Coordinates of C-alpha atoms in Angstrom, one line a residue:
M287 CA -59.1 65.5 -54.5
T288 CA -57.4 62.4 -55.9
L289 CA -55.2 60.1 -53.8
D290 CA -53.0 57.7 -55.7
V291 CA -51.1 54.8 -54.1
L292 CA -47.8 54.5 -55.9
T293 CA -45.1 51.8 -56.1
G294 CA -41.5 52.8 -56.0
E295 CA -41.2 52.9 -59.8
Q296 CA -44.4 55.0 -60.1
T297 CA -43.0 57.4 -57.4
L298 CA -39.9 57.9 -59.4
L299 CA -42.0 58.9 -62.4
R300 CA -43.8 61.5 -60.2
R301 CA -40.8 62.5 -58.1
A302 CA -41.0 66.2 -59.1
E303 CA -44.5 66.4 -57.7
L304 CA -43.5 65.0 -54.4
V305 CA -40.4 67.3 -54.2
S306 CA -42.6 70.3 -54.9
V307 CA -44.9 69.4 -52.1
Y308 CA -42.0 68.7 -49.8
R309 CA -40.6 72.2 -50.6
E310 CA -44.0 73.9 -49.9
A311 CA -44.5 71.9 -46.7
F312 CA -41.1 72.0 -45.1
T313 CA -39.4 75.3 -46.0
G314 CA -41.8 77.2 -43.8
P315 CA -42.5 77.0 -40.0
P316 CA -41.9 74.9 -37.9
W317 CA -39.3 73.2 -40.1
H318 CA -37.6 76.0 -42.0
E319 CA -35.7 73.5 -44.3
S320 CA -33.2 74.9 -46.8
E321 CA -33.1 74.3 -50.5
E322 CA -30.1 72.0 -49.7
A323 CA -32.5 69.9 -47.5
V324 CA -35.0 69.8 -50.4
G325 CA -32.3 68.5 -52.7
A326 CA -31.4 65.9 -50.0
F327 CA -35.0 64.8 -49.9
H328 CA -34.9 64.3 -53.7
D329 CA -31.9 62.1 -53.4
R330 CA -33.3 60.2 -50.4
L331 CA -36.6 59.6 -52.3
T332 CA -34.6 58.3 -55.3
A333 CA -32.9 55.7 -53.0
D334 CA -35.9 55.0 -50.8
A335 CA -38.2 54.2 -53.8
G336 CA -36.0 51.1 -54.4
R337 CA -36.5 49.7 -50.9
P338 CA -38.5 46.4 -50.7
G339 CA -42.1 47.1 -49.9
F340 CA -41.8 50.9 -50.6
R341 CA -45.1 52.6 -51.2
A342 CA -46.3 56.2 -51.5
V343 CA -49.6 58.1 -51.6
L344 CA -49.8 61.3 -53.6
A345 CA -52.7 63.7 -53.2
T346 CA -53.6 65.9 -56.1
G347 CA -56.2 68.7 -56.2
D348 CA -57.4 71.2 -58.8
A349 CA -54.2 73.2 -58.3
G350 CA -51.9 70.2 -58.6
P351 CA -50.0 68.0 -56.1
C352 CA -50.8 69.0 -52.5
G353 CA -49.7 66.2 -50.2
F354 CA -47.9 62.9 -50.0
G355 CA -46.7 60.2 -47.7
T356 CA -44.0 57.5 -48.1
A357 CA -43.4 54.3 -46.2
W358 CA -41.7 50.9 -46.2
P359 CA -41.3 48.0 -43.8
T360 CA -38.5 48.4 -41.2
T361 CA -35.9 45.8 -41.6
S362 CA -33.6 44.1 -39.1
P363 CA -31.1 45.0 -37.9
F364 CA -32.7 48.4 -36.9
P365 CA -30.9 51.2 -38.8
T366 CA -28.7 53.7 -37.0
E367 CA -28.4 56.6 -39.5
R368 CA -30.4 59.8 -39.5
S369 CA -32.7 59.9 -36.4
Y370 CA -32.8 56.1 -36.0
G371 CA -29.9 56.2 -33.5
K372 CA -32.0 58.4 -31.1
V373 CA -34.9 56.0 -31.4
L374 CA -32.7 53.0 -30.7
A375 CA -31.2 54.8 -27.7
A376 CA -34.7 55.6 -26.3
L377 CA -36.3 52.2 -27.0
G378 CA -33.3 49.8 -26.8
Q379 CA -32.9 46.7 -28.9
D380 CA -35.8 44.9 -27.4
G381 CA -38.2 47.9 -27.8
T382 CA -37.3 48.5 -31.4
A383 CA -37.6 44.8 -32.2
H384 CA -41.0 44.6 -30.5
H385 CA -42.5 47.9 -31.8
L386 CA -40.7 48.8 -35.0
V387 CA -38.9 46.0 -36.8
G388 CA -41.3 44.5 -39.4
A389 CA -43.8 47.4 -39.0
L390 CA -44.5 49.8 -41.8
E391 CA -42.3 52.9 -41.2
V392 CA -43.9 56.2 -42.3
D393 CA -40.9 58.2 -43.4
E394 CA -42.5 61.3 -44.8
L395 CA -45.9 62.9 -44.5
A396 CA -46.4 66.3 -46.1
V397 CA -49.3 68.6 -46.9
A398 CA -48.8 71.9 -48.7
P399 CA -50.0 74.9 -46.5
H400 CA -52.9 75.7 -48.8
A401 CA -54.3 72.2 -48.4
R402 CA -54.1 72.0 -44.6
G403 CA -57.0 71.9 -42.2
Q404 CA -59.2 69.6 -44.5
G405 CA -58.2 66.2 -43.0
L406 CA -55.9 65.4 -45.9
A407 CA -52.9 64.3 -43.8
G408 CA -55.1 61.8 -42.0
R409 CA -56.5 60.5 -45.3
I410 CA -53.0 60.1 -46.7
L411 CA -51.8 58.3 -43.6
D412 CA -54.8 55.9 -43.5
L413 CA -54.3 55.0 -47.1
L414 CA -50.6 54.7 -46.8
C415 CA -50.7 52.4 -43.8
D416 CA -53.7 50.4 -45.0
Q417 CA -54.4 49.1 -41.5
R418 CA -50.9 47.7 -41.2
R419 CA -48.9 47.8 -38.0
S420 CA -47.0 51.1 -38.4
W421 CA -44.7 53.6 -36.8
L422 CA -43.4 57.1 -37.4
L423 CA -41.4 59.7 -35.7
T424 CA -41.7 63.5 -35.5
S425 CA -40.2 66.4 -33.8
P426 CA -41.6 67.7 -30.5
K427 CA -41.6 71.1 -32.3
A428 CA -44.4 69.9 -34.5
P429 CA -47.5 70.2 -32.3
D430 CA -50.0 70.0 -35.2
A431 CA -48.5 66.7 -36.4
I432 CA -48.5 65.3 -32.8
R433 CA -52.2 66.3 -32.4
L434 CA -53.0 64.6 -35.7
Y435 CA -51.3 61.3 -34.7
E436 CA -53.0 61.3 -31.3
R437 CA -56.4 62.0 -32.8
S438 CA -55.9 59.2 -35.3
G439 CA -55.2 56.6 -32.6
W440 CA -51.4 56.5 -32.7
R441 CA -49.7 55.8 -29.4
R442 CA -46.5 57.4 -28.2
V443 CA -43.7 55.1 -27.3
V444 CA -40.9 57.7 -27.2
D445 CA -41.4 61.2 -25.9
D446 CA -37.9 62.7 -25.9
P447 CA -36.8 66.4 -26.3
E448 CA -35.5 65.6 -29.8
V449 CA -37.9 63.0 -31.2
V450 CA -41.4 61.6 -30.6
V451 CA -42.2 58.1 -31.8
F452 CA -45.7 56.8 -32.4
V453 CA -46.9 53.3 -33.2
K454 CA -50.2 52.1 -34.5
P455 CA -51.3 48.5 -34.2
G456 CA -52.6 46.7 -37.2
R457 CA -52.2 43.6 -39.3
A458 CA -48.7 42.3 -40.2
G459 CA -47.1 42.3 -43.6
P460 CA -48.2 43.7 -47.0

């Protein structure tokens, strides 16, 4: 298994590999994402790769790409699109400023079904975050992901019926 840390530019060159893993990981349970959602991820990835501080980790095994993670530092003001509004409502301005702004935001973490159960998600997450202060959110409908984060030392700061937010302390900055 090879894990490559990628810049935004390198991620765009390998975008098809990340999209294929996304499709494998998220079109099945518990997510059941559509092909339209896979296309939306492709477009988001294209935009996100241009963010300042963007980084990705791509895992490749004998059968090809099998996992990835993407992240970037959260800027101020705290965003409100996608699920950010729910996080802001739960934590408030002070909570988001304290826990999330300036921290590395893990946007996506995906492992193809055939590569699960081998510790790959944790390895990707560790390399992606590189001991930096980090945060992520997930759905309460993803108990396997929640167990991974808890086992890996992440701490819940939001436990809501729609979103669960975890933080991990670490060093600041790149």
